[in-house]
mmCIF file of C-alpha atoms in Angstrom:
data_model
loop_
_atom_site.group_PDB
_atom_site.id
_atom_site.type_symbol
_atom_site.label_atom_id
_atom_site.label_comp_id
_atom_site.label_asym_id
_atom_site.label_seq_id
_atom_site.Cartn_x
_atom_site.Cartn_y
_atom_site.Cartn_z
ATOM 1 C CA MET A 1 85.706 112.065 91.377
ATOM 2 C CA LEU A 2 87.402 112.768 94.561
ATOM 3 C CA ALA A 3 91.291 111.934 93.881
ATOM 4 C CA PRO A 4 93.630 110.394 97.020
ATOM 5 C CA LEU A 5 95.626 112.911 98.090
ATOM 6 C CA ASN A 6 100.129 112.749 96.893
ATOM 7 C CA LEU A 7 100.650 112.108 99.982
ATOM 8 C CA GLU A 8 104.795 111.865 98.770
ATOM 9 C CA ASP A 9 105.323 114.229 101.804
ATOM 10 C CA SER A 10 102.480 113.722 103.998
ATOM 11 C CA SER A 11 104.472 115.639 106.579
ATOM 12 C CA LYS A 12 104.127 118.973 104.621
ATOM 13 C CA TYR A 13 100.138 119.189 103.725
ATOM 14 C CA GLN A 14 100.038 118.261 107.812
ATOM 15 C CA ARG A 15 102.318 121.660 108.236
ATOM 16 C CA THR A 16 100.332 123.311 105.750
ATOM 17 C CA THR A 17 96.246 121.888 104.009
ATOM 18 C CA LEU A 18 95.352 119.763 107.505
ATOM 19 C CA ILE A 19 95.481 122.697 109.503
ATOM 20 C CA ALA A 20 93.952 125.404 107.466
ATOM 21 C CA ALA A 21 90.959 126.875 108.466
ATOM 22 C CA ARG A 22 87.272 125.872 106.715
ATOM 23 C CA ARG A 23 83.896 126.838 106.080
ATOM 24 C CA GLY A 24 81.157 125.907 106.122
ATOM 25 C CA SER A 25 80.874 121.936 106.521
ATOM 26 C CA GLY A 26 84.316 121.397 105.583
ATOM 27 C CA LEU A 27 82.762 119.069 103.064
ATOM 28 C CA PRO A 28 85.075 119.796 99.309
ATOM 29 C CA SER A 29 82.853 121.680 97.339
ATOM 30 C CA GLY A 30 81.962 120.450 93.272
ATOM 31 C CA TYR A 31 81.247 117.258 93.632
ATOM 32 C CA GLY A 32 77.966 116.978 95.309
ATOM 33 C CA LEU A 33 79.049 114.862 98.568
ATOM 34 C CA ARG A 34 74.998 114.164 99.613
ATOM 35 C CA MET A 35 74.564 111.702 102.720
ATOM 36 C CA VAL A 36 73.068 108.085 102.285
ATOM 37 C CA ARG A 37 73.835 106.408 106.193
ATOM 38 C CA LEU A 38 76.007 106.136 109.141
ATOM 39 C CA LEU A 39 78.289 103.327 108.925
ATOM 40 C CA GLY A 40 78.745 103.757 112.832
ATOM 41 C CA LYS A 41 80.030 105.628 115.765
ATOM 42 C CA GLY A 42 83.581 105.049 118.031
ATOM 43 C CA ALA A 43 84.127 107.231 121.019
ATOM 44 C CA ASN A 44 86.354 109.689 118.886
ATOM 45 C CA ASN A 45 84.235 109.511 115.737
ATOM 46 C CA ALA A 46 80.955 108.915 113.619
ATOM 47 C CA VAL A 47 81.811 107.474 110.292
ATOM 48 C CA TYR A 48 79.333 108.379 107.042
ATOM 49 C CA LEU A 49 79.101 106.165 103.991
ATOM 50 C CA TYR A 50 78.572 109.934 101.465
ATOM 51 C CA ARG A 51 77.966 109.900 97.475
ATOM 52 C CA THR A 52 79.562 112.037 95.048
ATOM 53 C CA LYS A 53 76.913 113.760 92.218
ATOM 54 C CA ASN A 54 79.473 110.585 89.846
ATOM 55 C CA ASP A 55 77.680 107.560 92.139
ATOM 56 C CA GLN A 56 81.118 107.645 93.687
ATOM 57 C CA LEU A 57 80.769 105.937 97.883
ATOM 58 C CA VAL A 58 82.945 107.855 100.503
ATOM 59 C CA VAL A 59 83.385 107.701 103.979
ATOM 60 C CA VAL A 60 82.999 110.213 106.175
ATOM 61 C CA ARG A 61 84.755 110.278 109.690
ATOM 62 C CA GLN A 62 83.671 113.778 111.708
ATOM 63 C CA PRO A 63 84.776 113.306 114.936
ATOM 64 C CA ARG A 64 82.792 113.658 117.969
ATOM 65 C CA ARG A 65 81.897 115.187 120.943
ATOM 66 C CA LYS A 66 85.075 115.878 123.585
ATOM 67 C CA SER A 67 87.267 113.254 120.418
ATOM 68 C CA ASP A 68 91.130 112.713 121.190
ATOM 69 C CA THR A 69 91.806 114.685 118.002
ATOM 70 C CA GLN A 70 90.064 117.894 119.096
ATOM 71 C CA ARG A 71 93.911 118.633 120.249
ATOM 72 C CA VAL A 72 95.917 118.940 117.784
ATOM 73 C CA GLY A 73 98.234 117.231 118.474
ATOM 74 C CA ASN A 74 96.680 114.431 118.189
ATOM 75 C CA ALA A 75 94.938 115.256 115.329
ATOM 76 C CA THR A 76 98.151 115.487 113.403
ATOM 77 C CA TRP A 77 99.386 112.359 115.375
ATOM 78 C CA GLU A 78 96.111 110.512 113.602
ATOM 79 C CA PHE A 79 96.759 112.072 110.277
ATOM 80 C CA ARG A 80 100.493 111.061 109.817
ATOM 81 C CA ASN A 81 99.749 107.892 110.557
ATOM 82 C CA THR A 82 96.889 106.954 108.209
ATOM 83 C CA ALA A 83 98.373 108.531 105.941
ATOM 84 C CA ILE A 84 101.771 105.918 105.932
ATOM 85 C CA ALA A 85 98.387 103.684 106.174
ATOM 86 C CA ALA A 86 97.644 103.981 103.161
ATOM 87 C CA GLN A 87 100.474 105.604 101.617
ATOM 88 C CA LEU A 88 101.639 101.478 102.063
ATOM 89 C CA GLY A 89 97.505 99.825 100.044
ATOM 90 C CA VAL A 90 97.141 98.935 103.686
ATOM 91 C CA ALA A 91 94.314 101.654 103.657
ATOM 92 C CA PRO A 92 91.673 102.567 102.069
ATOM 93 C CA ALA A 93 92.789 106.175 99.796
ATOM 94 C CA LEU A 94 92.786 108.810 101.868
ATOM 95 C CA PHE A 95 91.302 111.769 99.678
ATOM 96 C CA ASP A 96 90.474 114.283 102.507
ATOM 97 C CA ALA A 97 91.436 114.771 105.430
ATOM 98 C CA TRP A 98 91.210 119.462 107.098
ATOM 99 C CA TYR A 99 91.652 119.749 110.750
ATOM 100 C CA ASN A 100 88.519 122.000 113.090
ATOM 101 C CA ARG A 101 90.066 123.653 116.031
ATOM 102 C CA HIS A 102 86.748 124.759 117.438
ATOM 103 C CA ALA A 103 83.719 123.282 116.390
ATOM 104 C CA THR A 104 81.041 126.622 114.638
ATOM 105 C CA SER A 105 77.382 125.466 114.406
ATOM 106 C CA ASP A 106 78.419 122.929 110.876
ATOM 107 C CA GLN A 107 81.457 121.340 111.606
ATOM 108 C CA ARG A 108 83.293 120.103 115.567
ATOM 109 C CA GLY A 109 86.172 120.348 116.113
ATOM 110 C CA GLY A 110 88.500 117.893 115.377
ATOM 111 C CA LEU A 111 89.909 116.513 112.555
ATOM 112 C CA HIS A 112 87.318 115.041 109.888
ATOM 113 C CA MET A 113 88.503 112.909 106.667
ATOM 114 C CA ILE A 114 87.001 111.545 103.722
ATOM 115 C CA SER A 115 88.587 107.845 102.091
ATOM 116 C CA GLU A 116 87.653 105.214 99.917
ATOM 117 C CA TYR A 117 84.566 103.633 100.877
ATOM 118 C CA TYR A 118 84.946 99.489 101.927
ATOM 119 C CA PRO A 119 82.370 98.014 101.333
ATOM 120 C CA ARG A 120 83.058 94.811 104.361
ATOM 121 C CA ASP A 121 85.624 94.581 106.811
ATOM 122 C CA MET A 122 87.016 91.690 107.916
ATOM 123 C CA HIS A 123 84.712 89.884 110.350
ATOM 124 C CA SER A 124 82.056 90.192 107.510
ATOM 125 C CA LEU A 125 83.985 88.603 105.694
ATOM 126 C CA ILE A 126 84.345 86.119 107.330
ATOM 127 C CA MET A 127 81.051 85.591 108.759
ATOM 128 C CA ASP A 128 78.984 85.920 105.077
ATOM 129 C CA THR A 129 81.657 83.940 102.910
ATOM 130 C CA PRO A 130 83.141 81.902 105.402
ATOM 131 C CA HIS A 131 84.300 79.527 101.798
ATOM 132 C CA ILE A 132 86.099 81.773 100.968
ATOM 133 C CA ILE A 133 88.321 82.269 104.455
ATOM 134 C CA VAL A 134 88.235 78.065 104.370
ATOM 135 C CA LYS A 135 90.225 78.511 100.617
ATOM 136 C CA HIS A 136 92.657 80.959 101.647
ATOM 137 C CA GLN A 137 93.320 80.041 105.305
ATOM 138 C CA HIS A 138 96.654 79.461 105.254
ATOM 139 C CA THR A 139 98.025 81.755 103.464
ATOM 140 C CA LEU A 140 95.399 83.987 105.392
ATOM 141 C CA ARG A 141 97.163 82.387 108.565
ATOM 142 C CA GLU A 142 100.733 83.766 107.351
ATOM 143 C CA GLN A 143 100.134 87.194 106.694
ATOM 144 C CA VAL A 144 98.903 87.144 110.616
ATOM 145 C CA VAL A 145 101.315 85.706 111.579
ATOM 146 C CA HIS A 146 104.610 87.281 110.053
#
């Protein structure tokens, strides 16, 4: 089972492990990661749902061609901010992250991350279960306003 990164010192991880070259696809071995499906694509990333051999669902984010994260400065900045959000509990847990300087036949250049899978986002929660939103509308409003 993939465990969250220890991000007590995310700057140390950023300076060492994040920029260490990885062979092949870069995905960690030993977890039996298998792609389930594409979740979506944006300007910089493609996001895939993967399943481990222990049936844990995780999200694998891979840079797209000409991603901003191909530059090491952008990649480290994005990693640092994602790590901070994960530490604060306002973003999915971060299981792994690495930067690939040059694209290979197996791996695109840029920032790659593996994180916790959230089966829904705020939009789908509102659209699929409006009764839950209505029930908690005052609390949600306070969280958004403050």
